[in-house]
mmCIF file of C-alpha atoms in Angstrom:
data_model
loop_
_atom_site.group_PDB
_atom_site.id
_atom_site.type_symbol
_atom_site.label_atom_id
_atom_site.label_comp_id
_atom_site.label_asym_id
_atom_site.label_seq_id
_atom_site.Cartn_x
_atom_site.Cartn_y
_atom_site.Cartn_z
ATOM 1 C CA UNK R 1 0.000 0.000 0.000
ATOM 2 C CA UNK R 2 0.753 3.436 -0.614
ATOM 3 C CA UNK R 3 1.848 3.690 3.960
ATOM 4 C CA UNK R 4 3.772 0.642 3.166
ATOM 5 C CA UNK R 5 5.700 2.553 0.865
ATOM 6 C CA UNK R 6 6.245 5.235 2.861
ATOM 7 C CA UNK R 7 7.632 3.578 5.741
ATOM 8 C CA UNK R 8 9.901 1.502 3.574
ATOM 9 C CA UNK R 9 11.150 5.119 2.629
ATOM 10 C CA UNK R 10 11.663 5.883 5.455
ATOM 11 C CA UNK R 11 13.563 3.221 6.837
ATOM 12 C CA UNK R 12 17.902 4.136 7.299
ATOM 13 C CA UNK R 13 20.238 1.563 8.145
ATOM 14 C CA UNK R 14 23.977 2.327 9.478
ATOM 15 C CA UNK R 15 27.018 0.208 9.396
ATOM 16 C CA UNK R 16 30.815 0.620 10.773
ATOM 17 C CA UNK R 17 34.249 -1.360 8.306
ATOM 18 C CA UNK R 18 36.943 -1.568 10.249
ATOM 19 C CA UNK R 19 39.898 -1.833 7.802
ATOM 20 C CA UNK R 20 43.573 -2.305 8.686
ATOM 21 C CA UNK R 21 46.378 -0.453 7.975
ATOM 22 C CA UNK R 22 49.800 -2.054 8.266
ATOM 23 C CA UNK R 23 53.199 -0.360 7.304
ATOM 24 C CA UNK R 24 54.712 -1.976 4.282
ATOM 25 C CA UNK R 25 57.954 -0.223 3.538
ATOM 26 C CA UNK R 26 60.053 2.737 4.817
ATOM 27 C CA UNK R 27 62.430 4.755 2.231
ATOM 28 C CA UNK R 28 65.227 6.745 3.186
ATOM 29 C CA UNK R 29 68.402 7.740 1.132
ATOM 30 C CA UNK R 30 70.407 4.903 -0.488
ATOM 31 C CA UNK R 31 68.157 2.474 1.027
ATOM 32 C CA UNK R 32 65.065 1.370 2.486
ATOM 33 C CA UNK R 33 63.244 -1.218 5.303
ATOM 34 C CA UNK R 34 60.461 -4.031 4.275
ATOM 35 C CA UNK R 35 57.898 -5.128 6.855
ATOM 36 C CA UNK R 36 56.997 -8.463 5.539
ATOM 37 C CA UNK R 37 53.725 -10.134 7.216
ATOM 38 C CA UNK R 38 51.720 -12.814 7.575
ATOM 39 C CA UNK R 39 48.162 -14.259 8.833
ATOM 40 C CA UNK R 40 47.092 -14.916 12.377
ATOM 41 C CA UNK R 41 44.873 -16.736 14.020
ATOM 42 C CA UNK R 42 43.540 -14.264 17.125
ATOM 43 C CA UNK R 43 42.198 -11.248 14.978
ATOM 44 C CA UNK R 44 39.970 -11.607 12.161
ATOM 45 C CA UNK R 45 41.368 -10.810 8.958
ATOM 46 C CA UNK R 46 44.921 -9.992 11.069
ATOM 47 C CA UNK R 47 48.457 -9.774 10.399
ATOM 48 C CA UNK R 48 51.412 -10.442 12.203
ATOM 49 C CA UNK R 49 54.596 -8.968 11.457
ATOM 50 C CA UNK R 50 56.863 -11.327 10.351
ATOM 51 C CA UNK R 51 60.177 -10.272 9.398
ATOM 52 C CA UNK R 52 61.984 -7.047 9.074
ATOM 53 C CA UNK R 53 64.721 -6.488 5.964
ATOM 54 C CA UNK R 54 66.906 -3.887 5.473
ATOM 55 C CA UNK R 55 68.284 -2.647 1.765
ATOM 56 C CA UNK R 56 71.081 -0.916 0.856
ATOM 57 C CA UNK R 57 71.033 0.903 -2.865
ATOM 58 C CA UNK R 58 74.227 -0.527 -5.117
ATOM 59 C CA UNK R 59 74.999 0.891 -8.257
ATOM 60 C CA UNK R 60 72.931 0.870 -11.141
ATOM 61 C CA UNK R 61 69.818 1.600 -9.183
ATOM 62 C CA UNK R 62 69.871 -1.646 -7.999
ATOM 63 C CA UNK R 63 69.667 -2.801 -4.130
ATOM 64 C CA UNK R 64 70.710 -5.589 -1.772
ATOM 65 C CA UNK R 65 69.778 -7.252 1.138
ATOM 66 C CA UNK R 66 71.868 -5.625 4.304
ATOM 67 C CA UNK R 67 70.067 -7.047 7.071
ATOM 68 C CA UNK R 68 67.208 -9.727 7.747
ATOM 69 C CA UNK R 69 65.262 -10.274 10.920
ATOM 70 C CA UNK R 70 62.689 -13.022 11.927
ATOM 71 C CA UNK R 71 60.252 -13.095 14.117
ATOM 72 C CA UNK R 72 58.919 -16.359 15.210
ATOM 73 C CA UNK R 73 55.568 -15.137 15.940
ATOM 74 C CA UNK R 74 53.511 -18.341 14.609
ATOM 75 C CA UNK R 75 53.011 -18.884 18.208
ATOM 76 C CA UNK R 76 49.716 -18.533 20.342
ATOM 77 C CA UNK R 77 48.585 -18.058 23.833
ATOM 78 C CA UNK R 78 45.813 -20.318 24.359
ATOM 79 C CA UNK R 79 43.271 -19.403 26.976
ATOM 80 C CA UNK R 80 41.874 -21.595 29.700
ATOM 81 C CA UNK R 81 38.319 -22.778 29.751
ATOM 82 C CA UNK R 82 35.645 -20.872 31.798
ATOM 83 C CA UNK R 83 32.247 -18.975 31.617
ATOM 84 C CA UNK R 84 32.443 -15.850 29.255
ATOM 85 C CA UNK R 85 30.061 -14.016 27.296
ATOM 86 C CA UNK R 86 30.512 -14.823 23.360
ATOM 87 C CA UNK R 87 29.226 -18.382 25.014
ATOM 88 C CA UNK R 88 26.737 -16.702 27.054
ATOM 89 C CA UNK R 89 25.203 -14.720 23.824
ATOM 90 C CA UNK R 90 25.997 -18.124 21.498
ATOM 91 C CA UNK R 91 28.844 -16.169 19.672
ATOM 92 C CA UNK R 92 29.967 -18.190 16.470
ATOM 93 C CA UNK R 93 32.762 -20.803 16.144
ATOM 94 C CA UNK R 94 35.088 -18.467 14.315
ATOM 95 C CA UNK R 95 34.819 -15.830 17.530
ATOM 96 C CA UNK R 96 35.575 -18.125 20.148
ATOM 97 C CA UNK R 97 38.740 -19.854 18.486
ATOM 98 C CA UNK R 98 39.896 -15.887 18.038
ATOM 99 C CA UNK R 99 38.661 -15.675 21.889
ATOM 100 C CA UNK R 100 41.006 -18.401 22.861
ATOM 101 C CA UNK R 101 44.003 -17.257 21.191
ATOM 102 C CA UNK R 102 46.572 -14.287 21.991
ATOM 103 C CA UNK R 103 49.832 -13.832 19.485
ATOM 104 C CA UNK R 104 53.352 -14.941 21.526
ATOM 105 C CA UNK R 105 56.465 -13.838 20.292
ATOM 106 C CA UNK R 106 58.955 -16.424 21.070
ATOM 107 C CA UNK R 107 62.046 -14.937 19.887
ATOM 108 C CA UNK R 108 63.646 -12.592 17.241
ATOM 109 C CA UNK R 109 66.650 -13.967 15.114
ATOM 110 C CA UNK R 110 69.164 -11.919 12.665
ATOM 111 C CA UNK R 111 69.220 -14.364 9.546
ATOM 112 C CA UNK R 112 72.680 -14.157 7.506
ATOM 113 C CA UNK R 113 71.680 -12.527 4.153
ATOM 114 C CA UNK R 114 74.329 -14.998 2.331
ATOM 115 C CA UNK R 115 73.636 -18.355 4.228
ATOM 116 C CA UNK R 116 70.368 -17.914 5.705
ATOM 117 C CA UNK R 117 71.708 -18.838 9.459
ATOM 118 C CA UNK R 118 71.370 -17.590 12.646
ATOM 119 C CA UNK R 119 73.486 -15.667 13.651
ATOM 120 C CA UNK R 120 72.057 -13.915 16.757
ATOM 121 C CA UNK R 121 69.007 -14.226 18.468
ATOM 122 C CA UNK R 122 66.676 -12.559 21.302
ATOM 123 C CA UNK R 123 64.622 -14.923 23.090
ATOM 124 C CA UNK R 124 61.592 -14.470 25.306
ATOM 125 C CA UNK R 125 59.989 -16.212 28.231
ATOM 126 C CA UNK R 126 56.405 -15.897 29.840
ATOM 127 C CA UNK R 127 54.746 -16.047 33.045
ATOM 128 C CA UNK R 128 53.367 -19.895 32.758
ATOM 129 C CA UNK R 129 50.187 -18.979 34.188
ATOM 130 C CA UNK R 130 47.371 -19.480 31.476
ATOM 131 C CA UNK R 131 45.441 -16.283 30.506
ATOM 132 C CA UNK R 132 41.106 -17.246 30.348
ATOM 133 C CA UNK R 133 39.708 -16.592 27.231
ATOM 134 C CA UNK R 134 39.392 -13.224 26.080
ATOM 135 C CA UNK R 135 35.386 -12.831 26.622
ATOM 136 C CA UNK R 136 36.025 -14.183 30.050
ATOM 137 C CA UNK R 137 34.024 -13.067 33.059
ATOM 138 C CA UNK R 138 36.877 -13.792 35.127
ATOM 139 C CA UNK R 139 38.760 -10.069 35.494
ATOM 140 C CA UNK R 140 39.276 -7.598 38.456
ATOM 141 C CA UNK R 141 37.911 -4.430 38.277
ATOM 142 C CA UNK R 142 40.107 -3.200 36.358
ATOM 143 C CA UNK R 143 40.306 -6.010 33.351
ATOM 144 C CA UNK R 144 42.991 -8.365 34.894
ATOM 145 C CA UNK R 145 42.537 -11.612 35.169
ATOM 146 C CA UNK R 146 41.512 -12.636 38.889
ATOM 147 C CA UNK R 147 40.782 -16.527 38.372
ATOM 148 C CA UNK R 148 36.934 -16.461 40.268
ATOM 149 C CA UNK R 149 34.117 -18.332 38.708
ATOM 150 C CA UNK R 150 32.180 -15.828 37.730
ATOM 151 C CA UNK R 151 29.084 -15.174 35.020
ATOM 152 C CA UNK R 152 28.640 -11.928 34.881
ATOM 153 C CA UNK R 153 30.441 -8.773 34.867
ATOM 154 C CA UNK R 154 28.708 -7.054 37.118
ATOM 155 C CA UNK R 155 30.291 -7.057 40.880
ATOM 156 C CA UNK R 156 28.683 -7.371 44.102
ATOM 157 C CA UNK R 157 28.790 -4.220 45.634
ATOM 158 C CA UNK R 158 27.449 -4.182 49.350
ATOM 159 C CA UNK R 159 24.841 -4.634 50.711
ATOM 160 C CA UNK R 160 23.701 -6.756 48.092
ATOM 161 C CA UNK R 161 25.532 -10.091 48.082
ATOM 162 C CA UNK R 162 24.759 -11.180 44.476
ATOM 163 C CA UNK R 163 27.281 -10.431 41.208
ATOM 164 C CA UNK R 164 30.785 -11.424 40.182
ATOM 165 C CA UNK R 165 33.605 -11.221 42.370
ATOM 166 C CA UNK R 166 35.659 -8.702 40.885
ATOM 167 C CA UNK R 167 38.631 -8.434 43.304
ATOM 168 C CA UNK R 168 42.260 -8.819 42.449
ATOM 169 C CA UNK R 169 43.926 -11.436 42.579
ATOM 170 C CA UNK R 170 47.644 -10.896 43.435
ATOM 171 C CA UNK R 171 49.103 -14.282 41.546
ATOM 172 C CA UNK R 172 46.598 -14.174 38.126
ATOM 173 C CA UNK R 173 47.339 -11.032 37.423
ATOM 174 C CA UNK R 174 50.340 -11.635 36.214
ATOM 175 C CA UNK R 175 49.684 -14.501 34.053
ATOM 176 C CA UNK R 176 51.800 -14.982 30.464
ATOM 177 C CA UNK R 177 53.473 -11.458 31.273
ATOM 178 C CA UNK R 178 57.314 -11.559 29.447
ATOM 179 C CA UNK R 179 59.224 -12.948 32.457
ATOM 180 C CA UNK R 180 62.699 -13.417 30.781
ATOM 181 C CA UNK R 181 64.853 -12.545 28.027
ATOM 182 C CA UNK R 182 67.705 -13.859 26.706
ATOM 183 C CA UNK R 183 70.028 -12.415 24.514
ATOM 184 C CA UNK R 184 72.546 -13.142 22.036
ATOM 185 C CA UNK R 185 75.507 -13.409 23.807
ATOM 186 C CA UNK R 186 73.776 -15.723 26.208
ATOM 187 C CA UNK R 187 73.217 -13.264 28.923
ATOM 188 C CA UNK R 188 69.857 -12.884 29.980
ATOM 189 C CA UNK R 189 67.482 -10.471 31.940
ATOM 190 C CA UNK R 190 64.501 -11.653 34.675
ATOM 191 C CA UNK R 191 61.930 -9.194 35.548
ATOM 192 C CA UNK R 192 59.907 -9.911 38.313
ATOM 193 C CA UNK R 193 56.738 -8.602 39.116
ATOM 194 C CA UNK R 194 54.048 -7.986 42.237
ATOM 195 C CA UNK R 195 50.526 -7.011 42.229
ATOM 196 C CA UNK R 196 49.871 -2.568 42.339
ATOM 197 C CA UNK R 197 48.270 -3.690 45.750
ATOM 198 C CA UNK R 198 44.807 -2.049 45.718
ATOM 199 C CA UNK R 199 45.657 -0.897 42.789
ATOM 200 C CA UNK R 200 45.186 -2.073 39.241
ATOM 201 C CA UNK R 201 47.408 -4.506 37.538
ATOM 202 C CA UNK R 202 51.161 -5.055 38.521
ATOM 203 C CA UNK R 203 54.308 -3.385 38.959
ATOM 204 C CA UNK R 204 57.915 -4.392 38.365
ATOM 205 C CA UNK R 205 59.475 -5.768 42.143
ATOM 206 C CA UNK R 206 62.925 -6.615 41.176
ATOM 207 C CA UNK R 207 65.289 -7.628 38.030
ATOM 208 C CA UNK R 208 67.886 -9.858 37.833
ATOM 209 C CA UNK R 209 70.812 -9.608 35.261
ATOM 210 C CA UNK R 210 73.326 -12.232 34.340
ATOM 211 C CA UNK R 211 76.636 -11.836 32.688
ATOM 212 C CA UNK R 212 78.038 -15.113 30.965
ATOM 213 C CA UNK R 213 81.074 -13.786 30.876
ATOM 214 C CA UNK R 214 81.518 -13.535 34.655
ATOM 215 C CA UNK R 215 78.836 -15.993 35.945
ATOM 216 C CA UNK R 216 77.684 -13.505 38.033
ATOM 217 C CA UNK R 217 74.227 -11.828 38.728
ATOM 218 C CA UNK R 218 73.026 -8.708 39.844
ATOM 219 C CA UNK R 219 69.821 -8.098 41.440
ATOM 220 C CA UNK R 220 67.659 -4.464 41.107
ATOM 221 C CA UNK R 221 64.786 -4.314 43.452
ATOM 222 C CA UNK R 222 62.144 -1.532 43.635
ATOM 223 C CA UNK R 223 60.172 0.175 46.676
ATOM 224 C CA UNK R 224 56.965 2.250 46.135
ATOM 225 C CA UNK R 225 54.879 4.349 47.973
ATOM 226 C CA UNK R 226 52.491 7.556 47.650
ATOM 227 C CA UNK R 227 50.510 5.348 44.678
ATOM 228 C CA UNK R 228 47.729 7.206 43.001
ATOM 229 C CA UNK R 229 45.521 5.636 40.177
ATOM 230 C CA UNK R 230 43.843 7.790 37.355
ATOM 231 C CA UNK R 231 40.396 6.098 38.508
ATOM 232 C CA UNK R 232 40.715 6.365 42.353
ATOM 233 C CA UNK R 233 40.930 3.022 44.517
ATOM 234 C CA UNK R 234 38.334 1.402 42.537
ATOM 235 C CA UNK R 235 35.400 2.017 39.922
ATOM 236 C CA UNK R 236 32.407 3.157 41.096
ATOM 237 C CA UNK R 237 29.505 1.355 39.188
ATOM 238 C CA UNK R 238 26.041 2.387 38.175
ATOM 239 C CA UNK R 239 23.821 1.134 41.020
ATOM 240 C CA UNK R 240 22.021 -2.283 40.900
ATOM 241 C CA UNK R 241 19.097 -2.558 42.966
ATOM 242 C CA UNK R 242 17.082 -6.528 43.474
ATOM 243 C CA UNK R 243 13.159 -5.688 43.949
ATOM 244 C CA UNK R 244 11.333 -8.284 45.314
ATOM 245 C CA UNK R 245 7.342 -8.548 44.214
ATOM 246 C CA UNK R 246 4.442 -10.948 45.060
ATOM 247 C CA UNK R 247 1.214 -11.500 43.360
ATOM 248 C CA UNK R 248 -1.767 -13.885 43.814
ATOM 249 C CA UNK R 249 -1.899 -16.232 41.324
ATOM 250 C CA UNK R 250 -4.782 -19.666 41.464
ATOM 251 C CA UNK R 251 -5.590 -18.450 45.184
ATOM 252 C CA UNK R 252 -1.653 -18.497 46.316
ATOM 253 C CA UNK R 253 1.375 -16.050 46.544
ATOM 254 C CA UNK R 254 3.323 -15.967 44.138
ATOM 255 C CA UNK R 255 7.420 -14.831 44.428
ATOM 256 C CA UNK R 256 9.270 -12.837 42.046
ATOM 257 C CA UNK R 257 12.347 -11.183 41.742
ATOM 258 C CA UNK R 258 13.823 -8.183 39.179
ATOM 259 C CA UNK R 259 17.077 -6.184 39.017
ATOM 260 C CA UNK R 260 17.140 -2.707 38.081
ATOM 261 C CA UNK R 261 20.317 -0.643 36.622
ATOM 262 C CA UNK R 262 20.146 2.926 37.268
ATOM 263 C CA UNK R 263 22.482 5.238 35.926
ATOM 264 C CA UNK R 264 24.327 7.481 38.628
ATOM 265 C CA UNK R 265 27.726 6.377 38.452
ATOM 266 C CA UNK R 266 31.022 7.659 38.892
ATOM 267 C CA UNK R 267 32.452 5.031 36.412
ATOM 268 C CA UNK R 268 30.589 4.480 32.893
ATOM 269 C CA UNK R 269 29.408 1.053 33.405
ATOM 270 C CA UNK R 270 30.970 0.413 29.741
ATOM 271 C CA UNK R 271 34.328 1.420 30.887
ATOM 272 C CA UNK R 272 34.781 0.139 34.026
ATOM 273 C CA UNK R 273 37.269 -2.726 33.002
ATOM 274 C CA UNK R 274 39.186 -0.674 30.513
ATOM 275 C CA UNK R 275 42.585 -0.261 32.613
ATOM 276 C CA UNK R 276 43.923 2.816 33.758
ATOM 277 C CA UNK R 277 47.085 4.617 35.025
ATOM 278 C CA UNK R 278 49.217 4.013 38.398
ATOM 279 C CA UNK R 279 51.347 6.492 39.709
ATOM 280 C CA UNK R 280 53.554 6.733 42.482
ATOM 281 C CA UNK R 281 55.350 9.576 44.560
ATOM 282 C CA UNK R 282 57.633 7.684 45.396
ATOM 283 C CA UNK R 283 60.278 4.790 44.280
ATOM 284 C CA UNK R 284 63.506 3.361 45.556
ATOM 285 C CA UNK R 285 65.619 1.448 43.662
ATOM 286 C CA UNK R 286 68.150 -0.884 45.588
ATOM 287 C CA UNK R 287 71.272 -1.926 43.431
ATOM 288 C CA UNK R 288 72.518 -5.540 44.424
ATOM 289 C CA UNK R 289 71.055 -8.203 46.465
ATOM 290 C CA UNK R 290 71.829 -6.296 49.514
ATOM 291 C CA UNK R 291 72.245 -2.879 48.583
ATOM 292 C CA UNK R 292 76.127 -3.425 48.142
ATOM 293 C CA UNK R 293 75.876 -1.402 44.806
ATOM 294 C CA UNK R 294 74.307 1.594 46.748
ATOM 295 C CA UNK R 295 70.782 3.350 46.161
ATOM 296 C CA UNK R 296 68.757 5.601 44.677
ATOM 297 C CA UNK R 297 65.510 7.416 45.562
ATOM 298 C CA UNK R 298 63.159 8.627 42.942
ATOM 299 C CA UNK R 299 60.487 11.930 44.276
ATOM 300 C CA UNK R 300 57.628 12.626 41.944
ATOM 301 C CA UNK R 301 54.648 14.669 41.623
ATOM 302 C CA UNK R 302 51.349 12.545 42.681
ATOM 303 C CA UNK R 303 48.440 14.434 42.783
ATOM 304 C CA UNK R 304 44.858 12.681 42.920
ATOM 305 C CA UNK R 305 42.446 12.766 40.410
ATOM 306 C CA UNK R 306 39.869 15.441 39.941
ATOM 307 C CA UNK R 307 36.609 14.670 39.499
ATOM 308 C CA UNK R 308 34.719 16.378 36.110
ATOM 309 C CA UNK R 309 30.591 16.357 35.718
ATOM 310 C CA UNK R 310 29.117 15.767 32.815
ATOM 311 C CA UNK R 311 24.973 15.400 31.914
ATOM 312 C CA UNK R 312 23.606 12.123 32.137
ATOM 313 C CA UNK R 313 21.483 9.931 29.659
ATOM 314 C CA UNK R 314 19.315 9.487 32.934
ATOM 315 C CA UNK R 315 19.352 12.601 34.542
ATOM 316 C CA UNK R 316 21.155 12.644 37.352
ATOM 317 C CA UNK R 317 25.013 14.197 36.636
ATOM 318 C CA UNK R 318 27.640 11.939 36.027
ATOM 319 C CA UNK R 319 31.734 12.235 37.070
ATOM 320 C CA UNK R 320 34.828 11.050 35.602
ATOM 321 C CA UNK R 321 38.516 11.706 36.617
ATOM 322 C CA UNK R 322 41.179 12.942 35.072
ATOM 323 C CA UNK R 323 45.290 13.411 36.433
ATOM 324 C CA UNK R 324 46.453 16.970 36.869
ATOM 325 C CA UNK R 325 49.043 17.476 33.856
ATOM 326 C CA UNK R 326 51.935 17.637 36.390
ATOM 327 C CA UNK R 327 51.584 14.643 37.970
ATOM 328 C CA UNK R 328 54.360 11.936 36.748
ATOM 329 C CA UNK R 329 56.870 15.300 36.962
ATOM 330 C CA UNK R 330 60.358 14.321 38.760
ATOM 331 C CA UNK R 331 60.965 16.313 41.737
ATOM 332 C CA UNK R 332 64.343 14.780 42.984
ATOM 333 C CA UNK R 333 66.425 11.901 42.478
ATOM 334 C CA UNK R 334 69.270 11.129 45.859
ATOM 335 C CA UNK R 335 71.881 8.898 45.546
ATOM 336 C CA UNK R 336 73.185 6.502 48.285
ATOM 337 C CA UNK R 337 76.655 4.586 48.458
ATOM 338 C CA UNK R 338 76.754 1.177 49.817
ATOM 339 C CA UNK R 339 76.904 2.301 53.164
ATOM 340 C CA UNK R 340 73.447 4.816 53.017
ATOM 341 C CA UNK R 341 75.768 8.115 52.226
ATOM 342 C CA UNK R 342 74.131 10.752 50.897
ATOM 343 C CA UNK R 343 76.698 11.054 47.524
ATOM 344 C CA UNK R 344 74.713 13.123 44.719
ATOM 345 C CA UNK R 345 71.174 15.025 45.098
ATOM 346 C CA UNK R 346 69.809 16.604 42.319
ATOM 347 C CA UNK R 347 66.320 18.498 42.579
ATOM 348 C CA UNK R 348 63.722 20.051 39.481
ATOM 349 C CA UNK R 349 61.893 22.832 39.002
ATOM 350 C CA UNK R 350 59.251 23.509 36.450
ATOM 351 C CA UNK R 351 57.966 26.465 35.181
ATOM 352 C CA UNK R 352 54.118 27.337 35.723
#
């Protein structure tokens, strides 16, 4: 019909590509740098970066190969089983093997250009703690993995004692971080890391570097204090309410239950899980197992964050944060010997 018509007229549709851009080549004079890649399985319609070649221009307009680095990068993460929502809203099969998989570089090797061997090569070690599938349900406030059973995302928040348990866990969260490298010359460094506390994700606690040449190793080990996250201690969600209703149905009461999202929030609900920053005032680093390499102490500017209202979809006002512009500034660095001398101060000033 002629209002049939009309509303088919009427009718607008909208839809988002997402297409890729990956850097191919870089010239510069008498030469230039290939990025060479190749398909992966944890991205849809991805690609990894496979090898990097360098080019030197001869005569004749005419170039040759100078340098040639591989990265073996055909490796994968793959994620623990568990609750998560692709299975939750029946996400297809191609979704969940991308869900399950995370891109591991292994190592990076310098290929002769003649002879095609190795001739030095970077490798890399990982936390052996498995990651959960991307979807997951099991993350901390902030996005880390904690390891709880959970099936939702939303947390319990007191007094209510329903939702996901949304606390950090001080051992997940550091699951498949780089743990290790070794390098060419069969050296290698160890970085060791501890949980930001009650704040998100983790921080570095010590490093340990070894020298082949003269067995030994040397230990650097880090102090904080005065931390200060760009979100506060913890995300303050929109509020979730469970109302409770009866009715009389066939002569008898009958029980019901309902939960209700309302929208006053500190936190958009949306980004409540999408990481943020962790400052501190400050950090002392302690060179040598015991010191015996003397110390430094690192002052910064920490200031917390101030809050910023904005309308509301719902109403009420709404707040996010954001980090005064100084904060991260260094306001001293001391220098200790061995023995806890004061040997070198140096203080900063900054300009309004």
């Amino acid at each position: 019909t002629a209002n049939d018509l009309a509303q088919i007229e009427q009718a607008s549709s909208t839809s988002t590509k997402i297409r890729n851009q990956y850097l191919s080549q870089i010239n510069f004079k008498n030469g230039y740098v290939k990025f060479n890649r190749a398909n992966r399985d944890d991205l849809y319609n991805g690609k990894r970066l496979s090898s990097i070649e360098v080019f030197k221009e001869e005569t004749n307009n005419t170039f040759s190969k100078i340098k040639d680095f591989r990265l073996y990068n055909d490796d994968y993460f793959i994620a623990s089983s568990g609750s998560n929502y692709l299975s939750a809203v029946g996400g297809n099969s191609s979704n969940q093997i991308m869900a399950y998989k995370r891109l591991r570089l292994n190592s990076i090797n310098e290929k002769n250009v003649n002879t095609n061997a190795t001739e030095k090569s970077h490798v890399f070690m990982y936390n052996t703690q498995k990651l959960p599938n991307k979807a997951s349900f099991s993350v901390d406030h902030w996005g880390y993995y904690n390891g709880e059973n959970n099936s939702e995302f939303y947390p319990q928040i007191p007094p209510n004692d329903f939702g996901a348990n949304r606390d950090i866990d001080v051992t997940k969260v550091t699951a498949s971080m780089l743990e290790k490298v070794v390098y060419p010359t069969g050296g290698w460094m160890k970085v060791n890391f501890e949980a930001n506390n009650n704040y998100p994700g983790a921080r570095i606690a010590s490093t340990e570097e070894h020298d082949p040449d003269s067995g030994k190793t040397i230990t650097t080990s880090y102090t904080y204090s005065g931390g200060v996250s760009s979100i506060g201690l913890q995300p303050n969600y929109t509020k979730r309410l469970r109302c409770y209703s009866t009715q009389i149905v066939g002569g008898g009461p009958m029980y019901g239950q309902s939960t209700i999202v309302t929208g006053q929030s500190l936190t958009a609900f949306s980004n409540a899980s999408a990481g943020k920053m962790v400052g501190y005032s400050n950090v002392d680093i302690t060179y040598g197992l015991n010191g015996e390499f003397g110390r430094s102490n690192f002052q910064y500017v920490q200031e917390d964050p101030i809050p910023r209202k904005y309308p509301s979809v719902f109403g009420d006002p709404e707040f996010d944060f954001y980090l005064p512009r100084t904060n991260g500034n260094l306001i001293s660095r001391t220098d200790y010997s061995a023995g806890n001398t004061e040997v070198k101060k140096t203080i900063n000033t900054y300009d309004p």
